Amino acid sequence: MKQILNFIGGELVPPVAGKFLDNPEPAYGKITSQVPDSTSEDVERAVSAAKKAFPGWSSTPVEERARILNKLADLIRRDLEEFAMAESRDTGKTLSLARKLDIPRSESNFRFFASAITQFHGDSFQSDQTALNYTEYSPLGVVACISPWNLPLYLLSWKLAPALAAGNTVVAKPSEITPMTAFLLSQKAKEAGLPAGVLNIVHGSGPNVGEPLVNHPDVKAVSFTGSTMTGRKIAQQTASSFKKISLEMGGKNANIIFGDADFSKALDTTVRSRFTNQGQICLCGSRIFVERSIYDKFRDELVKKTKALKIGDPIEASTDTGALVSKVHWEKVRACVDTAKNQGGRILCGGNIPKFGSQLDSGYYLEPTLIEGLDHLSSTNQEEIFGPVATLIPFDSEDEVIAMANSTRYGLSASVWTQDVKRAHRVARKLESGLVWVNTWMMRDLRTPFGGVKESGVGREGGMDALRFFSETKNICVALT
Ligand code: NAD
C-alpha cells in the first residue's frame, strides 16, 4: 500500500498524529494508497516553515525565482507519463486526457508565471507638477492554496505558480480525494531546488486541515477553488480578519445554440464541453439551450454522438469516458438523475450504470446522460450536478434564452453559438457570467482573467490579476514642490 506524505520544511513527513485515510482508485473501487489525515498540528508546522522561509524567498531576485519555477516545469515535462498515470488512477479520468490536458497545462502554468513575474511592474502617476505617485507591489507572506479534485495538478499549479512567482511562501491543501500528483509535485519541488519551506503541502480533510489553515493568523491570503458551499464557509471564516480571498466556485453553465450556428462544430463541441472528464469540469456546459428551429435535429444528433462515447477503463487509449471521482460523488450524481426523472424529465440516453463483466464493475461509472422536458427553474436546471449529465431546453427568442441562462445563482461560464456577429456580442454582453465563449469552448489564454460572478466566484485568477492578488499594492506619493 503506497503511503502519501506531507511536504513540510523541505521534507516528506508523515502526519504528526500518524493517521491516514484510505484513497480508492475510482476505476476499480480498490484502495491502493493512503493519504495523511493531517490535523491542525501539521498545519501549524507547515505555516511555521513557510513563515521562516518567507524573508529569504521574498528577497530572492525575480530571475532566480523564475529559474526555479521553470526548472519545476521542466521536471513536470520530463515526468509527464508518471504524472499522467498518477492523475488518471487517482481521479478516474482517462489517461489520454491527463496526458493531453492536465499535465501539459500544469507545466504551462509554471512557465507562464515564471515569465509573467519578470514583466510585473507598478505604475506611476504624475499629478500636475505637484507630485509623483508610484505603486509598489510586495509579496503578502504566507498564503494558503486550497484546490479541488477535478483537475488536481492543473488547478493546484494555477495557484502555486503565481503565489510563488510573486515571492510568497505557500501552504497548499490539495483535495484529500486526489492527493497523488501533489505528492509527486512535492518530490519534484525538492529536485528543482525550491528552498525548504517555500512550498509546503499538507494533505487531509477540509475540516481538519482546510479550516485551521484558513483560520491561521499567519496566513495572509486564501486562494480557493471548490464548491460554493465551502467557498461560503471560507468567506465567513475570513470576514472578521479581513484576509484577502480569491474564490473559484461552482457553476451551472449555459451552452446556447442558435439556429444559424455552425451545426457540426456546435454539435461536436457540445459533446466535448459536456462529457470531457465525465462532466467534472467547472466550465462544462450542463444546460444546453437550443433554438426551436433546430431543436429536434440537434437533439437527435447529440443523442447519437453521446451514445457512441466509449465508456471504460480510463487507462485504455480507446476510452472516451472514465469513472467518476469517488463513490460519494457517484451516488450524488445518480441521485440527481433520479430527481430529474421524478421531476418529469425524459432520459434521452444514459442514466445507467454500465456492466463490464470485469473488475471495472466495482468502479464508479455512469453512462453519459441527456435529459429533456424539464422547466428551466427545476432544481435539476438550477443546481450543479458536476457529472456526465446534461439537460436540453428549447427556446424561441434571444430574450427568452438570456433570461433562462441568467436564472441560476451561478455565473461562471457560458458558450454562445451563432454566425451572426452582432447577436454574438449582444448576447455575450447580457449573460451574467465571468467567461463567455463564442463559437468555442474552453479556449484559454493564460493572460486573460478567469473567474465567475454571483455565487461562482469572488476575484479573478490568471495573468496579472493572479499576481496582483498575491501581492500587496502600496502607493507612494512624493511632493515635487
Ligand atoms: P470542495 O469544496 O468539497 O473541496 C475543495 C477543497 O476545499 C478540498 O481541498 C477540500 O478538502 C477543501 N475544504 C473542504 N472544506 C473546507 C473548509 N471548511 N475549509 C477549507 N477547506 C475546505 O469541492 P470539490 O468537491 O473538491 O470540487 C468540486 C467543486 O469545485 C465543484 O463545485 C466545481 O464547480 C468547483 N470547481 C470550480 C472551479 C472554478 O474555477 N470555478 C474549478 C474546478 C472546480
Short mmCIF file of C-alpha atoms in Angstrom, two decimals, residues 79-353:
data_model
loop_
_atom_site.label_atom_id
_atom_site.label_comp_id
_atom_site.label_asym_id
_atom_site.label_seq_id
_atom_site.Cartn_x
_atom_site.Cartn_y
_atom_site.Cartn_z
CA ASP A 79 8.00 13.01 -15.93
CA LEU A 80 4.78 13.65 -17.83
CA GLU A 81 3.95 9.95 -18.07
CA GLU A 82 4.38 9.40 -14.34
CA PHE A 83 2.18 12.41 -13.56
CA ALA A 84 -0.46 11.48 -16.15
CA MET A 85 -0.75 7.90 -14.91
CA ALA A 86 -1.00 9.07 -11.30
CA GLU A 87 -3.69 11.62 -12.21
CA SER A 88 -5.69 9.09 -14.17
CA ARG A 89 -5.58 6.42 -11.46
CA ASP A 90 -6.38 8.89 -8.71
CA THR A 91 -9.32 10.61 -10.42
CA GLY A 92 -10.77 8.04 -12.86
CA LYS A 93 -10.17 10.44 -15.78
CA THR A 94 -8.84 8.99 -18.99
CA LEU A 95 -5.09 8.71 -19.25
CA SER A 96 -5.30 10.38 -22.66
CA LEU A 97 -6.94 13.46 -21.11
CA ALA A 98 -4.38 13.66 -18.31
CA ARG A 99 -1.61 13.40 -20.91
CA LYS A 100 -3.14 15.93 -23.26
CA LEU A 101 -4.66 18.45 -20.84
CA ASP A 102 -3.93 18.18 -17.12
CA ILE A 103 -0.19 17.67 -17.08
CA PRO A 104 0.85 19.87 -20.03
CA ARG A 105 -1.29 22.66 -18.63
CA SER A 106 0.36 22.30 -15.20
CA GLU A 107 3.73 22.67 -16.88
CA SER A 108 2.46 25.76 -18.76
CA ASN A 109 1.17 27.32 -15.55
CA PHE A 110 4.65 27.28 -14.02
CA ARG A 111 6.28 28.50 -17.24
CA PHE A 112 3.69 31.21 -17.76
CA PHE A 113 4.09 32.74 -14.28
CA ALA A 114 7.87 32.32 -14.35
CA SER A 115 7.76 34.61 -17.36
CA ALA A 116 4.91 36.87 -16.19
CA ILE A 117 6.68 37.84 -12.96
CA THR A 118 9.57 39.27 -14.95
CA GLN A 119 7.05 41.62 -16.66
CA PHE A 120 5.13 42.55 -13.50
CA HIS A 121 5.56 46.21 -12.62
CA GLY A 122 3.92 49.08 -10.81
CA ASP A 123 2.51 52.28 -12.32
CA SER A 124 3.45 55.87 -11.92
CA PHE A 125 1.13 58.88 -11.96
CA GLN A 126 2.25 62.43 -12.31
CA SER A 127 -0.16 64.81 -10.51
CA ASP A 128 0.24 68.04 -12.47
CA GLN A 129 3.62 69.47 -11.44
CA THR A 130 2.97 68.98 -7.74
CA ALA A 131 3.58 65.31 -7.01
CA LEU A 132 4.65 61.97 -8.38
CA ASN A 133 2.76 58.87 -7.33
CA TYR A 134 4.09 55.40 -7.92
CA THR A 135 2.90 51.96 -6.91
CA GLU A 136 4.97 49.15 -5.50
CA TYR A 137 3.99 45.51 -5.30
CA SER A 138 5.27 43.33 -2.49
CA PRO A 139 4.55 39.72 -1.58
CA LEU A 140 1.97 39.09 1.14
CA GLY A 141 3.75 36.50 3.27
CA VAL A 142 2.38 33.01 3.89
CA VAL A 143 -0.58 32.21 1.66
CA ALA A 144 -2.95 29.23 1.53
CA CYS A 145 -3.81 27.47 -1.74
CA ILE A 146 -6.78 25.09 -1.47
CA SER A 147 -7.71 23.04 -4.51
CA PRO A 148 -10.40 20.54 -5.60
CA TRP A 149 -10.32 17.03 -7.08
CA ASN A 150 -11.48 17.52 -10.66
CA LEU A 151 -8.26 18.88 -12.20
CA PRO A 152 -5.92 18.22 -9.29
CA LEU A 153 -2.48 19.26 -10.55
CA TYR A 154 -3.80 21.71 -13.15
CA LEU A 155 -5.72 23.79 -10.61
CA LEU A 156 -3.15 23.48 -7.85
CA SER A 157 -0.37 24.73 -10.15
CA TRP A 158 -2.66 27.57 -11.33
CA LYS A 159 -2.42 28.91 -7.76
CA LEU A 160 1.07 27.83 -6.73
CA ALA A 161 2.79 29.33 -9.77
CA PRO A 162 1.60 32.95 -9.28
CA ALA A 163 1.85 32.74 -5.48
CA LEU A 164 5.47 31.57 -5.59
CA ALA A 165 6.44 33.77 -8.52
CA ALA A 166 5.22 36.83 -6.61
CA GLY A 167 7.53 35.95 -3.71
CA ASN A 168 5.09 34.40 -1.25
CA THR A 169 5.61 31.18 0.63
CA VAL A 170 2.79 28.68 0.43
CA VAL A 171 0.91 26.12 2.43
CA ALA A 172 -1.14 24.10 -0.04
CA LYS A 173 -4.01 21.78 0.71
CA PRO A 174 -4.92 19.57 -2.22
CA SER A 175 -8.15 17.61 -2.22
CA GLU A 176 -7.95 14.58 0.05
CA ILE A 177 -9.74 12.64 -2.71
CA THR A 178 -6.94 13.18 -5.24
CA PRO A 179 -3.62 13.75 -3.44
CA MET A 180 -1.31 11.81 -5.74
CA THR A 181 0.03 14.40 -8.19
CA ALA A 182 0.51 16.97 -5.42
CA PHE A 183 2.64 14.36 -3.67
CA LEU A 184 4.66 13.86 -6.85
CA LEU A 185 4.99 17.64 -7.21
CA SER A 186 6.45 17.91 -3.71
CA GLN A 187 9.19 15.46 -4.74
CA LYS A 188 9.92 17.48 -7.88
CA ALA A 189 9.93 20.77 -5.93
CA LYS A 190 12.83 19.43 -3.92
CA GLU A 191 14.62 18.33 -7.05
CA ALA A 192 14.03 21.71 -8.71
CA GLY A 193 15.86 23.39 -5.84
CA LEU A 194 12.92 25.21 -4.28
CA PRO A 195 14.33 26.25 -0.87
CA ALA A 196 12.96 24.42 2.18
CA GLY A 197 9.67 25.81 3.47
CA VAL A 198 8.84 27.87 0.37
CA LEU A 199 6.23 25.31 -0.66
CA ASN A 200 4.53 23.12 1.93
CA ILE A 201 1.80 20.64 1.15
CA VAL A 202 -0.46 19.32 3.90
CA HIS A 203 -2.84 16.52 2.98
CA GLY A 204 -6.09 15.79 4.76
CA SER A 205 -9.73 16.72 5.07
CA GLY A 206 -11.39 20.12 4.78
CA PRO A 207 -12.39 20.36 8.44
CA ASN A 208 -9.07 19.04 9.83
CA VAL A 209 -6.63 20.82 7.51
CA GLY A 210 -8.51 23.39 5.40
CA GLU A 211 -10.25 25.12 8.30
CA PRO A 212 -7.22 25.55 10.59
CA LEU A 213 -5.23 26.74 7.58
CA VAL A 214 -7.84 29.34 6.61
CA ASN A 215 -8.13 30.49 10.23
CA HIS A 216 -4.41 30.63 10.93
CA PRO A 217 -3.42 34.21 11.92
CA ASP A 218 -0.13 33.99 9.99
CA VAL A 219 -1.89 33.11 6.72
CA LYS A 220 -2.37 36.38 4.85
CA ALA A 221 -4.49 35.24 1.93
CA VAL A 222 -6.57 32.26 0.82
CA SER A 223 -6.87 31.20 -2.78
CA PHE A 224 -9.61 28.59 -3.03
CA THR A 225 -11.18 26.56 -5.80
CA GLY A 226 -14.03 24.20 -4.97
CA SER A 227 -17.72 24.16 -4.22
CA THR A 228 -19.84 27.21 -3.46
CA MET A 229 -20.72 25.68 -0.10
CA THR A 230 -17.07 25.54 1.02
CA GLY A 231 -16.32 28.93 -0.57
CA ARG A 232 -19.11 30.44 1.51
CA LYS A 233 -17.63 28.94 4.70
CA ILE A 234 -14.22 30.37 3.85
CA ALA A 235 -15.73 33.81 3.19
CA GLN A 236 -17.46 33.67 6.58
CA GLN A 237 -14.35 32.45 8.38
CA THR A 238 -12.11 35.13 6.93
CA ALA A 239 -14.56 38.02 7.20
CA SER A 240 -13.56 39.13 10.67
CA SER A 241 -9.82 39.05 9.94
CA PHE A 242 -10.18 40.82 6.53
CA LYS A 243 -7.90 38.29 4.88
CA LYS A 244 -7.58 38.54 1.13
CA ILE A 245 -9.63 35.81 -0.54
CA SER A 246 -9.99 34.54 -4.07
CA LEU A 247 -12.87 32.08 -4.53
CA GLU A 248 -13.45 29.99 -7.66
CA MET A 249 -16.65 28.05 -7.08
CA GLY A 250 -19.47 26.08 -8.68
CA GLY A 251 -21.25 26.63 -11.96
CA LYS A 252 -24.34 25.72 -13.95
CA ASN A 253 -23.11 26.86 -17.31
CA ALA A 254 -25.32 27.62 -20.28
CA ASN A 255 -24.46 26.38 -23.76
CA ILE A 256 -26.64 28.40 -26.14
CA ILE A 257 -27.06 27.22 -29.73
CA PHE A 258 -28.87 29.48 -32.16
CA GLY A 259 -30.46 28.16 -35.36
CA ASP A 260 -27.77 29.77 -37.54
CA ALA A 261 -24.84 28.14 -35.71
CA ASP A 262 -22.25 26.04 -37.50
CA PHE A 263 -24.22 22.88 -36.74
CA SER A 264 -21.49 20.25 -36.77
CA LYS A 265 -18.97 22.38 -34.88
CA ALA A 266 -21.57 23.23 -32.24
CA LEU A 267 -22.56 19.58 -32.00
CA ASP A 268 -19.04 18.18 -31.66
CA THR A 269 -18.04 20.84 -29.16
CA THR A 270 -21.21 20.27 -27.14
CA VAL A 271 -20.31 16.60 -26.72
CA ARG A 272 -16.83 17.63 -25.58
CA SER A 273 -17.97 20.52 -23.40
CA ARG A 274 -20.47 18.33 -21.61
CA PHE A 275 -18.72 14.98 -21.19
CA THR A 276 -14.98 15.69 -21.00
CA ASN A 277 -13.68 14.40 -17.65
CA GLN A 278 -17.12 12.80 -17.08
CA GLY A 279 -18.65 16.29 -16.91
CA GLN A 280 -16.49 17.13 -13.92
CA ILE A 281 -15.02 20.38 -15.20
CA CYS A 282 -16.32 23.58 -13.66
CA LEU A 283 -16.64 25.04 -17.19
CA CYS A 284 -18.74 22.19 -18.63
CA GLY A 285 -21.99 23.33 -20.23
CA SER A 286 -24.64 21.47 -18.29
CA ARG A 287 -27.69 23.32 -19.63
CA ILE A 288 -27.92 23.05 -23.40
CA PHE A 289 -30.31 25.64 -24.84
CA VAL A 290 -31.20 25.00 -28.50
CA GLU A 291 -33.29 27.28 -30.73
CA ARG A 292 -36.55 25.53 -31.54
CA SER A 293 -35.99 25.65 -35.33
CA ILE A 294 -33.13 23.13 -34.99
CA TYR A 295 -34.04 21.56 -31.66
CA ASP A 296 -35.21 18.13 -32.86
CA LYS A 297 -32.35 17.66 -35.30
CA PHE A 298 -29.72 18.84 -32.81
CA ARG A 299 -31.15 16.68 -30.01
CA ASP A 300 -31.23 13.54 -32.18
CA GLU A 301 -27.68 14.04 -33.44
CA LEU A 302 -26.44 14.81 -29.93
CA VAL A 303 -28.04 11.64 -28.58
CA LYS A 304 -26.40 9.62 -31.38
CA LYS A 305 -22.94 11.05 -30.64
CA THR A 306 -23.36 10.69 -26.89
CA LYS A 307 -24.35 7.04 -27.23
CA ALA A 308 -21.21 6.47 -29.29
CA LEU A 309 -18.90 7.58 -26.45
CA LYS A 310 -16.97 4.58 -25.24
CA ILE A 311 -17.14 4.16 -21.50
CA GLY A 312 -14.47 2.02 -19.91
CA ASP A 313 -11.10 1.64 -18.28
CA PRO A 314 -9.51 5.12 -18.12
CA ILE A 315 -6.11 3.66 -18.94
CA GLU A 316 -7.26 2.26 -22.33
CA ALA A 317 -6.46 4.50 -25.28
CA SER A 318 -9.90 3.89 -26.85
CA THR A 319 -11.86 5.05 -23.77
CA ASP A 320 -13.76 8.36 -24.04
CA THR A 321 -15.43 8.31 -20.63
CA GLY A 322 -13.81 7.04 -17.45
CA ALA A 323 -15.04 6.79 -13.88
CA LEU A 324 -16.46 9.44 -11.57
CA VAL A 325 -14.07 10.55 -8.88
CA SER A 326 -15.47 8.84 -5.78
CA LYS A 327 -18.25 6.62 -4.52
CA VAL A 328 -19.85 9.51 -2.64
CA HIS A 329 -19.85 11.72 -5.72
CA TRP A 330 -21.07 8.87 -7.96
CA GLU A 331 -24.02 8.30 -5.63
CA LYS A 332 -24.79 12.02 -5.58
CA VAL A 333 -24.85 12.24 -9.37
CA ARG A 334 -27.06 9.13 -9.66
CA ALA A 335 -29.46 10.65 -7.13
CA CYS A 336 -29.61 13.78 -9.33
CA VAL A 337 -30.66 11.60 -12.30
CA ASP A 338 -33.41 10.06 -10.15
CA THR A 339 -34.55 13.53 -9.11
CA ALA A 340 -34.67 14.61 -12.75
CA LYS A 341 -36.87 11.60 -13.56
CA ASN A 342 -39.16 12.38 -10.63
CA GLN A 343 -39.47 15.93 -11.87
CA GLY A 344 -40.77 14.60 -15.18
CA GLY A 345 -37.51 14.66 -17.15
CA ARG A 346 -37.27 12.29 -20.13
CA ILE A 347 -34.00 10.38 -20.26
CA LEU A 348 -32.88 10.55 -23.89
CA CYS A 349 -29.83 8.37 -23.31
CA GLY A 350 -27.67 7.06 -20.49
CA GLY A 351 -28.58 7.24 -16.83
CA ASN A 352 -27.49 3.65 -16.17
CA ILE A 353 -24.51 2.03 -14.54
#
